[in-house]
PDB file of C-alpha atoms in Angstrom:
ATOM      1  CA  MET B 861     156.369  89.685  88.014  1.00 39.00           C
ATOM      2  CA  ALA B 862     153.943  91.576  90.259  1.00 41.00           C
ATOM      3  CA  SER B 863     153.715  90.286  93.779  1.00 43.00           C
ATOM      4  CA  THR B 864     150.482  88.603  94.851  1.00 45.00           C
ATOM      5  CA  GLN B 865     151.121  89.423  98.521  1.00 48.00           C
ATOM      6  CA  HIS B 866     148.035  90.582 100.415  1.00 56.00           C
ATOM      7  CA  SER B 867     148.212  94.392 100.142  1.00 61.00           C
ATOM      8  CA  THR B 868     147.232  96.257 103.325  1.00 71.00           C
ATOM      9  CA  GLU B 869     146.208  99.374 101.379  1.00 78.00           C
ATOM     10  CA  LEU B 870     144.540 100.285  98.106  1.00 81.00           C
ATOM     11  CA  SER B 871     144.497 103.520  96.126  1.00 81.00           C
ATOM     12  CA  LEU B 872     141.339 105.339  95.047  1.00 83.00           C
ATOM     13  CA  THR B 873     141.565 107.740  92.113  1.00 79.00           C
ATOM     14  CA  GLY B 874     138.648 109.846  93.362  1.00 76.00           C
ATOM     15  CA  VAL B 875     136.086 111.599  91.188  1.00 75.00           C
ATOM     16  CA  THR B 876     138.659 113.429  89.090  1.00 71.00           C
ATOM     17  CA  GLU B 877     142.420 113.829  88.974  1.00 71.00           C
ATOM     18  CA  ASP B 878     142.182 117.416  87.733  1.00 70.00           C
ATOM     19  CA  SER B 879     143.601 119.531  90.576  1.00 69.00           C
ATOM     20  CA  ALA B 880     141.988 122.702  89.202  1.00 72.00           C
ATOM     21  CA  THR B 881     138.509 121.402  90.041  1.00 78.00           C
ATOM     22  CA  GLN B 882     139.286 120.000  93.515  1.00 78.00           C
ATOM     23  CA  VAL B 883     137.996 122.991  95.514  1.00 81.00           C
ATOM     24  CA  THR B 884     134.850 123.304  93.397  1.00 85.00           C
ATOM     25  CA  LEU B 885     134.095 119.596  93.771  1.00 84.00           C
ATOM     26  CA  PHE B 886     134.732 119.700  97.514  1.00 86.00           C
ATOM     27  CA  LEU B 887     132.293 122.580  98.028  1.00 90.00           C
ATOM     28  CA  LEU B 888     129.712 120.983  95.725  1.00 91.00           C
ATOM     29  CA  PHE B 889     129.850 117.580  97.447  1.00 90.00           C
ATOM     30  CA  LEU B 890     129.924 119.154 100.925  1.00 93.00           C
ATOM     31  CA  LEU B 891     126.792 121.160 100.135  1.00 95.00           C
ATOM     32  CA  THR B 892     125.140 118.047  98.689  1.00 94.00           C
ATOM     33  CA  TYR B 893     125.954 116.048 101.831  1.00 95.00           C
ATOM     34  CA  LEU B 894     124.616 118.758 104.152  1.00 96.00           C
ATOM     35  CA  VAL B 895     121.384 118.950 102.146  1.00 95.00           C
ATOM     36  CA  THR B 896     121.182 115.138 102.267  1.00 95.00           C
ATOM     37  CA  ILE B 897     121.445 115.141 106.058  1.00 95.00           C
ATOM     38  CA  LEU B 898     118.945 117.978 106.439  1.00 94.00           C
ATOM     39  CA  GLY B 899     116.425 116.524 103.965  1.00 92.00           C
ATOM     40  CA  ASN B 900     116.446 112.941 105.201  1.00 95.00           C
ATOM     41  CA  LEU B 901     116.514 113.746 108.914  1.00 94.00           C
ATOM     42  CA  GLY B 902     113.746 116.281 108.316  1.00 91.00           C
ATOM     43  CA  MET B 903     111.648 113.677 106.491  1.00 91.00           C
ATOM     44  CA  ILE B 904     112.137 111.081 109.256  1.00 94.00           C
ATOM     45  CA  THR B 905     111.266 113.638 111.955  1.00 91.00           C
ATOM     46  CA  LEU B 906     108.184 114.891 110.108  1.00 89.00           C
ATOM     47  CA  ILE B 907     106.816 111.382 109.535  1.00 91.00           C
ATOM     48  CA  ARG B 908     107.291 110.468 113.184  1.00 90.00           C
ATOM     49  CA  ALA B 909     105.818 113.742 114.461  1.00 87.00           C
ATOM     50  CA  SER B 910     102.785 114.053 112.178  1.00 85.00           C
ATOM     51  CA  ALA B 911      99.791 111.736 112.675  1.00 83.00           C
ATOM     52  CA  LEU B 912      98.749 112.651 109.129  1.00 84.00           C
ATOM     53  CA  LEU B 913     101.710 110.652 107.822  1.00 87.00           C
ATOM     54  CA  HIS B 914     101.214 107.522 109.932  1.00 89.00           C
ATOM     55  CA  SER B 915     100.410 105.256 106.985  1.00 91.00           C
ATOM     56  CA  PRO B 916     102.231 102.358 105.254  1.00 93.00           C
ATOM     57  CA  MET B 917     103.604 104.516 102.430  1.00 91.00           C
ATOM     58  CA  TYR B 918     105.247 106.967 104.826  1.00 92.00           C
ATOM     59  CA  TYR B 919     106.480 104.160 107.054  1.00 95.00           C
ATOM     60  CA  PHE B 920     108.379 102.833 104.042  1.00 95.00           C
ATOM     61  CA  LEU B 921     109.476 106.362 103.149  1.00 93.00           C
ATOM     62  CA  SER B 922     110.938 107.010 106.620  1.00 94.00           C
ATOM     63  CA  ASN B 923     113.012 103.840 106.287  1.00 96.00           C
ATOM     64  CA  LEU B 924     114.066 104.874 102.777  1.00 95.00           C
ATOM     65  CA  ALA B 925     115.212 108.234 104.174  1.00 95.00           C
ATOM     66  CA  PHE B 926     117.233 106.430 106.857  1.00 96.00           C
ATOM     67  CA  VAL B 927     118.848 104.148 104.255  1.00 96.00           C
ATOM     68  CA  ASN B 928     119.653 107.134 101.996  1.00 94.00           C
ATOM     69  CA  LEU B 929     121.279 108.911 104.932  1.00 95.00           C
ATOM     70  CA  CYS B 930     123.391 105.840 105.762  1.00 95.00           C
ATOM     71  CA  THR B 931     124.381 105.261 102.128  1.00 93.00           C
ATOM     72  CA  SER B 932     125.571 108.838 101.752  1.00 93.00           C
ATOM     73  CA  THR B 933     127.424 108.747 105.079  1.00 94.00           C
ATOM     74  CA  THR B 934     129.183 105.536 104.055  1.00 93.00           C
ATOM     75  CA  ILE B 935     130.620 107.149 100.915  1.00 91.00           C
ATOM     76  CA  THR B 936     130.622 110.964 100.998  1.00 92.00           C
ATOM     77  CA  PRO B 937     132.806 111.832 104.063  1.00 90.00           C
ATOM     78  CA  ARG B 938     135.604 109.592 102.780  1.00 87.00           C
ATOM     79  CA  MET B 939     135.244 111.136  99.322  1.00 86.00           C
ATOM     80  CA  LEU B 940     135.384 114.662 100.789  1.00 87.00           C
ATOM     81  CA  ALA B 941     138.599 113.793 102.620  1.00 84.00           C
ATOM     82  CA  GLY B 942     140.061 112.519  99.365  1.00 80.00           C
ATOM     83  CA  VAL B 943     139.106 115.660  97.454  1.00 78.00           C
ATOM     84  CA  LEU B 944     140.268 118.149 100.106  1.00 77.00           C
ATOM     85  CA  LEU B 945     143.333 116.421 101.552  1.00 75.00           C
ATOM     86  CA  GLY B 946     144.352 114.329  98.562  1.00 70.00           C
ATOM     87  CA  LYS B 947     143.925 111.228 100.735  1.00 70.00           C
ATOM     88  CA  LYS B 948     143.773 108.542  98.095  1.00 77.00           C
ATOM     89  CA  ARG B 949     144.900 105.535 100.143  1.00 82.00           C
ATOM     90  CA  ILE B 950     142.401 103.346 101.991  1.00 84.00           C
ATOM     91  CA  THR B 951     143.263 100.425 104.236  1.00 85.00           C
ATOM     92  CA  TYR B 952     142.143  96.934 103.326  1.00 83.00           C
ATOM     93  CA  ALA B 953     140.057  96.833 106.521  1.00 86.00           C
ATOM     94  CA  GLY B 954     138.482 100.196 105.650  1.00 87.00           C
ATOM     95  CA  CYS B 955     137.660  98.904 102.183  1.00 87.00           C
ATOM     96  CA  MET B 956     136.049  95.789 103.674  1.00 88.00           C
ATOM     97  CA  ALA B 957     133.956  97.941 106.028  1.00 91.00           C
ATOM     98  CA  GLN B 958     132.844 100.154 103.148  1.00 92.00           C
ATOM     99  CA  ILE B 959     131.814  97.161 101.032  1.00 91.00           C
ATOM    100  CA  PHE B 960     129.874  95.684 103.974  1.00 94.00           C
ATOM    101  CA  THR B 961     127.916  98.842 104.825  1.00 95.00           C
ATOM    102  CA  PHE B 962     127.345  99.911 101.220  1.00 92.00           C
ATOM    103  CA  GLY B 963     126.209  96.417 100.208  1.00 92.00           C
ATOM    104  CA  LEU B 964     123.817  96.363 103.159  1.00 95.00           C
ATOM    105  CA  PHE B 965     122.083  99.646 102.366  1.00 95.00           C
ATOM    106  CA  LEU B 966     122.148  99.246  98.570  1.00 91.00           C
ATOM    107  CA  VAL B 967     120.133  96.023  98.578  1.00 93.00           C
ATOM    108  CA  THR B 968     117.932  97.245 101.440  1.00 96.00           C
ATOM    109  CA  GLU B 969     116.968 100.235  99.288  1.00 94.00           C
ATOM    110  CA  CYS B 970     116.169  97.946  96.345  1.00 93.00           C
ATOM    111  CA  PHE B 971     113.680  95.987  98.441  1.00 95.00           C
ATOM    112  CA  LEU B 972     112.228  99.070 100.142  1.00 96.00           C
ATOM    113  CA  LEU B 973     111.466 100.523  96.709  1.00 94.00           C
ATOM    114  CA  ALA B 974     109.928  97.187  95.730  1.00 95.00           C
ATOM    115  CA  ALA B 975     107.786  97.232  98.896  1.00 96.00           C
ATOM    116  CA  MET B 976     106.662 100.765  98.052  1.00 95.00           C
ATOM    117  CA  ALA B 977     105.709  99.627  94.533  1.00 95.00           C
ATOM    118  CA  TYR B 978     103.675  96.787  96.054  1.00 96.00           C
ATOM    119  CA  ASP B 979     102.025  99.295  98.400  1.00 95.00           C
ATOM    120  CA  ARG B 980     100.973 101.450  95.441  1.00 93.00           C
ATOM    121  CA  PHE B 981      99.728  98.343  93.607  1.00 95.00           C
ATOM    122  CA  VAL B 982      97.443  97.375  96.498  1.00 95.00           C
ATOM    123  CA  ALA B 983      96.257 100.979  97.008  1.00 92.00           C
ATOM    124  CA  ILE B 984      95.256 101.440  93.342  1.00 92.00           C
ATOM    125  CA  CYS B 985      94.249  97.942  92.233  1.00 92.00           C
ATOM    126  CA  HIS B 986      92.664  96.677  95.472  1.00 92.00           C
ATOM    127  CA  PRO B 987      91.710  99.758  97.511  1.00 90.00           C
ATOM    128  CA  LEU B 988      89.033  97.975  99.574  1.00 93.00           C
ATOM    129  CA  LEU B 989      91.560  95.367 100.733  1.00 94.00           C
ATOM    130  CA  TYR B 990      94.314  97.914 101.426  1.00 94.00           C
ATOM    131  CA  PRO B 991      93.848  98.181 105.241  1.00 93.00           C
ATOM    132  CA  LEU B 992      93.854  94.393 105.544  1.00 94.00           C
ATOM    133  CA  VAL B 993      96.727  93.650 103.144  1.00 94.00           C
ATOM    134  CA  MET B 994      98.992  96.528 104.240  1.00 95.00           C
ATOM    135  CA  SER B 995      98.519  95.986 107.959  1.00 95.00           C
ATOM    136  CA  PRO B 996     101.158  97.294 110.402  1.00 94.00           C
ATOM    137  CA  GLU B 997     102.399  93.734 110.915  1.00 95.00           C
ATOM    138  CA  ARG B 998     102.769  93.134 107.156  1.00 95.00           C
ATOM    139  CA  CYS B 999     104.588  96.445 106.683  1.00 96.00           C
ATOM    140  CA  SER B1000     106.936  95.687 109.565  1.00 96.00           C
ATOM    141  CA  ARG B1001     107.756  92.280 108.074  1.00 97.00           C
ATOM    142  CA  LEU B1002     108.443  93.830 104.649  1.00 96.00           C
ATOM    143  CA  VAL B1003     110.840  96.394 106.122  1.00 97.00           C
ATOM    144  CA  THR B1004     112.576  93.840 108.351  1.00 97.00           C
ATOM    145  CA  SER B1005     112.970  91.487 105.390  1.00 97.00           C
ATOM    146  CA  SER B1006     114.513  94.324 103.354  1.00 97.00           C
ATOM    147  CA  TYR B1007     117.203  94.885 105.983  1.00 97.00           C
ATOM    148  CA  LEU B1008     117.837  91.140 106.387  1.00 97.00           C
ATOM    149  CA  LEU B1009     118.243  90.680 102.637  1.00 96.00           C
ATOM    150  CA  GLY B1010     120.598  93.668 102.605  1.00 96.00           C
ATOM    151  CA  LEU B1011     122.575  92.064 105.416  1.00 96.00           C
ATOM    152  CA  THR B1012     122.723  88.781 103.495  1.00 95.00           C
ATOM    153  CA  ASN B1013     124.164  90.620 100.502  1.00 93.00           C
ATOM    154  CA  SER B1014     126.739  92.526 102.556  1.00 93.00           C
ATOM    155  CA  VAL B1015     127.950  89.377 104.336  1.00 93.00           C
ATOM    156  CA  GLY B1016     128.275  87.574 101.006  1.00 91.00           C
ATOM    157  CA  GLN B1017     130.146  90.437  99.309  1.00 89.00           C
ATOM    158  CA  THR B1018     132.493  90.870 102.269  1.00 90.00           C
ATOM    159  CA  PHE B1019     133.201  87.140 102.346  1.00 89.00           C
ATOM    160  CA  GLY B1020     133.908  87.245  98.613  1.00 84.00           C
ATOM    161  CA  MET B1021     136.365  90.097  99.042  1.00 83.00           C
ATOM    162  CA  SER B1022     138.182  88.293 101.861  1.00 82.00           C
ATOM    163  CA  SER B1023     139.410  85.752  99.298  1.00 79.00           C
ATOM    164  CA  LEU B1024     140.927  88.436  97.041  1.00 79.00           C
ATOM    165  CA  PHE B1025     144.584  89.448  96.982  1.00 79.00           C
ATOM    166  CA  PHE B1026     145.998  92.612  95.428  1.00 77.00           C
ATOM    167  CA  CYS B1027     149.339  93.943  94.249  1.00 74.00           C
ATOM    168  CA  HIS B1028     150.776  96.864  96.257  1.00 67.00           C
ATOM    169  CA  SER B1029     150.231  99.141  93.254  1.00 64.00           C
ATOM    170  CA  SER B1030     146.510  98.313  92.843  1.00 73.00           C
ATOM    171  CA  THR B1031     144.420 101.414  92.100  1.00 80.00           C
ATOM    172  CA  VAL B1032     140.627 101.511  92.035  1.00 79.00           C
ATOM    173  CA  ASP B1033     139.416 103.955  89.371  1.00 78.00           C
ATOM    174  CA  LEU B1034     136.601 105.188  91.602  1.00 81.00           C
ATOM    175  CA  PHE B1035     136.070 107.187  94.812  1.00 84.00           C
ATOM    176  CA  PHE B1036     134.963 104.211  96.917  1.00 86.00           C
ATOM    177  CA  CYS B1037     135.570 100.468  97.126  1.00 86.00           C
ATOM    178  CA  ASP B1038     133.339  98.842  94.534  1.00 83.00           C
ATOM    179  CA  ILE B1039     133.296  95.043  94.684  1.00 82.00           C
ATOM    180  CA  SER B1040     132.974  94.508  90.911  1.00 78.00           C
ATOM    181  CA  MET B1041     135.988  96.715  90.234  1.00 80.00           C
ATOM    182  CA  LEU B1042     138.012  95.108  93.020  1.00 83.00           C
ATOM    183  CA  ILE B1043     137.357  91.686  91.510  1.00 84.00           C
ATOM    184  CA  SER B1044     138.766  92.853  88.177  1.00 80.00           C
ATOM    185  CA  LEU B1045     141.864  94.244  89.936  1.00 79.00           C
ATOM    186  CA  SER B1046     142.600  91.147  92.009  1.00 78.00           C
ATOM    187  CA  SER B1047     145.790  89.211  91.365  1.00 77.00           C
ATOM    188  CA  SER B1048     144.296  86.022  92.838  1.00 79.00           C
ATOM    189  CA  ASP B1049     141.592  83.586  91.737  1.00 79.00           C
ATOM    190  CA  THR B1050     138.297  85.479  91.499  1.00 81.00           C
ATOM    191  CA  THR B1051     135.966  82.534  90.829  1.00 85.00           C
ATOM    192  CA  LEU B1052     134.317  82.592  94.267  1.00 85.00           C
ATOM    193  CA  SER B1053     133.922  86.389  94.335  1.00 84.00           C
ATOM    194  CA  LEU B1054     132.419  86.460  90.837  1.00 86.00           C
ATOM    195  CA  LEU B1055     130.048  83.633  91.746  1.00 88.00           C
ATOM    196  CA  ILE B1056     128.842  85.474  94.871  1.00 87.00           C
ATOM    197  CA  LEU B1057     128.399  88.716  92.891  1.00 84.00           C
ATOM    198  CA  ARG B1058     126.373  87.004  90.166  1.00 85.00           C
ATOM    199  CA  ILE B1059     124.231  85.076  92.657  1.00 88.00           C
ATOM    200  CA  SER B1060     123.581  88.282  94.573  1.00 85.00           C
ATOM    201  CA  SER B1061     122.558  90.122  91.404  1.00 81.00           C
ATOM    202  CA  SER B1062     120.345  87.248  90.281  1.00 85.00           C
ATOM    203  CA  LEU B1063     118.666  86.408  93.601  1.00 88.00           C
ATOM    204  CA  LEU B1064     118.453  89.898  95.120  1.00 88.00           C
ATOM    205  CA  GLY B1065     118.730  92.589  92.443  1.00 82.00           C
ATOM    206  CA  VAL B1066     116.608  90.990  89.724  1.00 85.00           C
ATOM    207  CA  PRO B1067     113.641  89.872  91.924  1.00 90.00           C
ATOM    208  CA  SER B1068     113.291  93.299  93.527  1.00 90.00           C
ATOM    209  CA  LEU B1069     113.235  94.886  90.082  1.00 88.00           C
ATOM    210  CA  LEU B1070     110.670  92.330  88.866  1.00 93.00           C
ATOM    211  CA  VAL B1071     108.366  93.174  91.790  1.00 94.00           C
ATOM    212  CA  VAL B1072     108.513  96.819  90.709  1.00 94.00           C
ATOM    213  CA  LEU B1073     107.858  96.022  87.046  1.00 93.00           C
ATOM    214  CA  VAL B1074     104.973  93.611  87.707  1.00 95.00           C
ATOM    215  CA  SER B1075     103.392  96.029  90.192  1.00 94.00           C
ATOM    216  CA  TYR B1076     103.486  98.908  87.725  1.00 94.00           C
ATOM    217  CA  VAL B1077     102.197  96.823  84.824  1.00 94.00           C
ATOM    218  CA  ALA B1078      99.158  96.022  86.990  1.00 94.00           C
ATOM    219  CA  ILE B1079      98.884  99.664  88.117  1.00 93.00           C
ATOM    220  CA  ILE B1080      98.983 101.018  84.559  1.00 91.00           C
ATOM    221  CA  SER B1081      96.411  98.449  83.447  1.00 92.00           C
ATOM    222  CA  SER B1082      94.138  99.460  86.335  1.00 90.00           C
ATOM    223  CA  ILE B1083      94.561 103.174  85.617  1.00 89.00           C
ATOM    224  CA  LEU B1084      93.713 102.692  81.929  1.00 88.00           C
ATOM    225  CA  SER B1085      90.449 101.024  82.939  1.00 87.00           C
ATOM    226  CA  ILE B1086      89.338 104.136  84.860  1.00 83.00           C
ATOM    227  CA  SER B1087      86.760 105.988  82.793  1.00 83.00           C
ATOM    228  CA  SER B1088      87.181 109.563  84.074  1.00 83.00           C
ATOM    229  CA  ALA B1089      90.223 111.697  83.261  1.00 83.00           C
ATOM    230  CA  GLU B1090      90.184 113.089  86.793  1.00 82.00           C
ATOM    231  CA  GLY B1091      90.298 109.585  88.254  1.00 81.00           C
ATOM    232  CA  LYS B1092      93.269 108.692  86.069  1.00 82.00           C
ATOM    233  CA  ARG B1093      95.061 111.873  87.081  1.00 83.00           C
ATOM    234  CA  LYS B1094      94.567 111.215  90.788  1.00 82.00           C
ATOM    235  CA  ALA B1095      95.753 107.614  90.457  1.00 80.00           C
ATOM    236  CA  LEU B1096      98.868 108.664  88.535  1.00 82.00           C
ATOM    237  CA  SER B1097      99.645 111.437  91.021  1.00 80.00           C
ATOM    238  CA  THR B1098      99.912 108.887  93.850  1.00 80.00           C
ATOM    239  CA  CYS B1099     102.699 107.119  91.923  1.00 85.00           C
ATOM    240  CA  ALA B1100     104.572 110.104  90.468  1.00 82.00           C
ATOM    241  CA  SER B1101     107.103 110.551  93.276  1.00 83.00           C
ATOM    242  CA  HIS B1102     107.814 106.838  93.528  1.00 86.00           C
ATOM    243  CA  LEU B1103     108.293 106.544  89.763  1.00 87.00           C
ATOM    244  CA  ALA B1104     110.767 109.451  89.837  1.00 84.00           C
ATOM    245  CA  ALA B1105     112.733 107.796  92.658  1.00 86.00           C
ATOM    246  CA  LEU B1106     112.719 104.453  90.828  1.00 87.00           C
ATOM    247  CA  SER B1107     114.012 105.879  87.565  1.00 85.00           C
ATOM    248  CA  THR B1108     116.876 107.800  89.188  1.00 84.00           C
ATOM    249  CA  PHE B1109     117.889 104.816  91.332  1.00 85.00           C
ATOM    250  CA  TYR B1110     117.604 101.810  89.029  1.00 81.00           C
ATOM    251  CA  GLY B1111     119.026 103.566  85.948  1.00 78.00           C
ATOM    252  CA  PRO B1112     122.607 104.019  87.219  1.00 75.00           C
ATOM    253  CA  LEU B1113     122.368 100.829  89.294  1.00 70.00           C
ATOM    254  CA  ILE B1114     121.638  98.688  86.241  1.00 71.00           C
ATOM    255  CA  PHE B1115     124.424 100.469  84.352  1.00 69.00           C
ATOM    256  CA  MET B1116     126.900  99.764  87.171  1.00 66.00           C
ATOM    257  CA  TYR B1117     126.043  96.208  88.213  1.00 59.00           C
ATOM    258  CA  LEU B1118     123.793  94.387  85.738  1.00 59.00           C
ATOM    259  CA  ILE B1119     125.686  95.230  82.527  1.00 60.00           C
ATOM    260  CA  PRO B1120     128.908  93.168  82.550  1.00 54.00           C
ATOM    261  CA  ARG B1121     132.140  94.846  81.478  1.00 53.00           C
ATOM    262  CA  ALA B1122     135.688  93.523  81.760  1.00 50.00           C
ATOM    263  CA  ASP B1123     137.778  96.705  81.702  1.00 52.00           C
ATOM    264  CA  THR B1124     138.938  98.350  84.937  1.00 46.00           C
ATOM    265  CA  SER B1125     138.836 101.952  83.764  1.00 45.00           C
ATOM    266  CA  ARG B1126     135.223 102.931  83.229  1.00 53.00           C
ATOM    267  CA  GLY B1127     134.674 106.676  83.243  1.00 51.00           C
ATOM    268  CA  GLY B1128     130.928 106.412  82.803  1.00 55.00           C
ATOM    269  CA  ASP B1129     130.692 104.242  85.907  1.00 68.00           C
ATOM    270  CA  LYS B1130     132.281 106.969  87.999  1.00 75.00           C
ATOM    271  CA  TRP B1131     129.563 109.509  87.286  1.00 76.00           C
ATOM    272  CA  ALA B1132     126.838 106.872  87.538  1.00 77.00           C
ATOM    273  CA  ALA B1133     128.254 106.062  90.986  1.00 81.00           C
ATOM    274  CA  VAL B1134     128.199 109.767  91.931  1.00 84.00           C
ATOM    275  CA  LEU B1135     124.542 109.839  90.933  1.00 84.00           C
ATOM    276  CA  TYR B1136     123.313 106.961  93.086  1.00 81.00           C
ATOM    277  CA  THR B1137     125.682 107.369  96.063  1.00 87.00           C
ATOM    278  CA  VAL B1138     125.703 111.181  96.408  1.00 89.00           C
ATOM    279  CA  VAL B1139     122.946 112.823  94.369  1.00 89.00           C
ATOM    280  CA  ILE B1140     119.985 110.431  94.759  1.00 89.00           C
ATOM    281  CA  PRO B1141     120.150 110.288  98.595  1.00 91.00           C
ATOM    282  CA  MET B1142     119.865 114.091  98.497  1.00 92.00           C
ATOM    283  CA  LEU B1143     117.026 114.164  95.951  1.00 89.00           C
ATOM    284  CA  ASN B1144     114.692 111.519  97.380  1.00 87.00           C
ATOM    285  CA  PRO B1145     113.263 113.501 100.328  1.00 87.00           C
ATOM    286  CA  TRP B1146     112.623 116.495  98.041  1.00 86.00           C
ATOM    287  CA  ILE B1147     111.047 114.302  95.347  1.00 85.00           C
ATOM    288  CA  TYR B1148     108.590 112.969  97.919  1.00 81.00           C
ATOM    289  CA  SER B1149     107.849 116.322  99.545  1.00 77.00           C
ATOM    290  CA  LEU B1150     107.653 118.949  96.800  1.00 69.00           C
ATOM    291  CA  ARG B1151     104.791 117.283  94.899  1.00 66.00           C
ATOM    292  CA  ASN B1152     103.077 115.623  97.861  1.00 75.00           C
ATOM    293  CA  ARG B1153     100.040 117.356  99.347  1.00 77.00           C
ATOM    294  CA  GLU B1154     100.038 115.290 102.538  1.00 79.00           C
ATOM    295  CA  VAL B1155     103.685 116.125 103.281  1.00 79.00           C
ATOM    296  CA  LYS B1156     103.058 119.819 102.605  1.00 76.00           C
ATOM    297  CA  GLU B1157     100.002 119.773 104.874  1.00 79.00           C
ATOM    298  CA  ALA B1158     101.998 118.022 107.611  1.00 78.00           C
ATOM    299  CA  TRP B1159     104.661 120.746 107.375  1.00 75.00           C
ATOM    300  CA  ARG B1160     101.990 123.444 107.640  1.00 79.00           C
ATOM    301  CA  ARG B1161     100.413 121.834 110.702  1.00 76.00           C
ATOM    302  CA  LEU B1162     103.807 121.399 112.340  1.00 72.00           C
ATOM    303  CA  ARG B1163     104.619 125.081 111.767  1.00 70.00           C
ATOM    304  CA  LYS B1164     101.258 126.113 113.263  1.00 70.00           C
ATOM    305  CA  ILE B1165     101.925 124.033 116.369  1.00 67.00           C
ATOM    306  CA  LYS B1166     105.393 125.549 116.669  1.00 58.00           C
ATOM    307  CA  LEU B1167     103.980 129.083 116.354  1.00 54.00           C
ATOM    308  CA  ALA B1168     101.299 128.295 118.935  1.00 55.00           C
ATOM    309  CA  TRP B1169     103.961 127.157 121.400  1.00 56.00           C
ATOM    310  CA  THR B1170     106.031 130.267 120.640  1.00 55.00           C
ATOM    311  CA  PHE B1171     103.191 132.626 121.510  1.00 50.00           C
TER     312      PHE B1171
END
């Protein structure tokens, strides 16, 4: 019979067990991580430096860039070490730390995206009230609440994991410690951990998604009532980047956490996890900059100032 002793280490399978692709994956993920750092730090710096971007939407976006940077840093360096060095073991304490930090930034991002959807709702449906409704104080409270709700989730998930015990041979079929997969691997009673996970999904994940859905139903209804095609185009263009970020984030997230599955070997989950932990944090700053006139104008002004100082 397998021992139920509290294992001090767990094994991670990584992204793939095919040794022929290890170098290619390492270079690909390293490049992705470097672009993530450059893109998100650049976005944060630009928003802080440019008065043109001192508005509620960009305040939320700077916090989203910070959260994306932290999410990627929580997962990617450890994954790179596993790919390059074959380091597949992780300590129980390291796994707990990863669950805490990842749970914090995952839920924070959910609520930041919800706050951004609400911001777009007010801007399009109630433009005259926008300065009053989206005041600096209101925006600050929304961002602070996002981090506090993320912290609530991370504390709950970490507490749930502390009650789990694992066999010495336990292997997580993923490249990071995922709480839902750890619950399925546990050799102890998982009632408390499952309860915390379901409460977290119901009270944190679902409401943030509902805010997004309700906001965009109202936005679409408002846009359809605009008589001119040009007016509709302008209204839609203000939401395009946010809609792209929402679709790439919530798609794999729903697949991973809101669709229950009992098996512990889920290949599709692995690539969904790569998408929202590695790829999306890299894409978000480019999604918001490439199609955004204000961001492009801020870059141009910043370059002019830099050239003026040079000469």
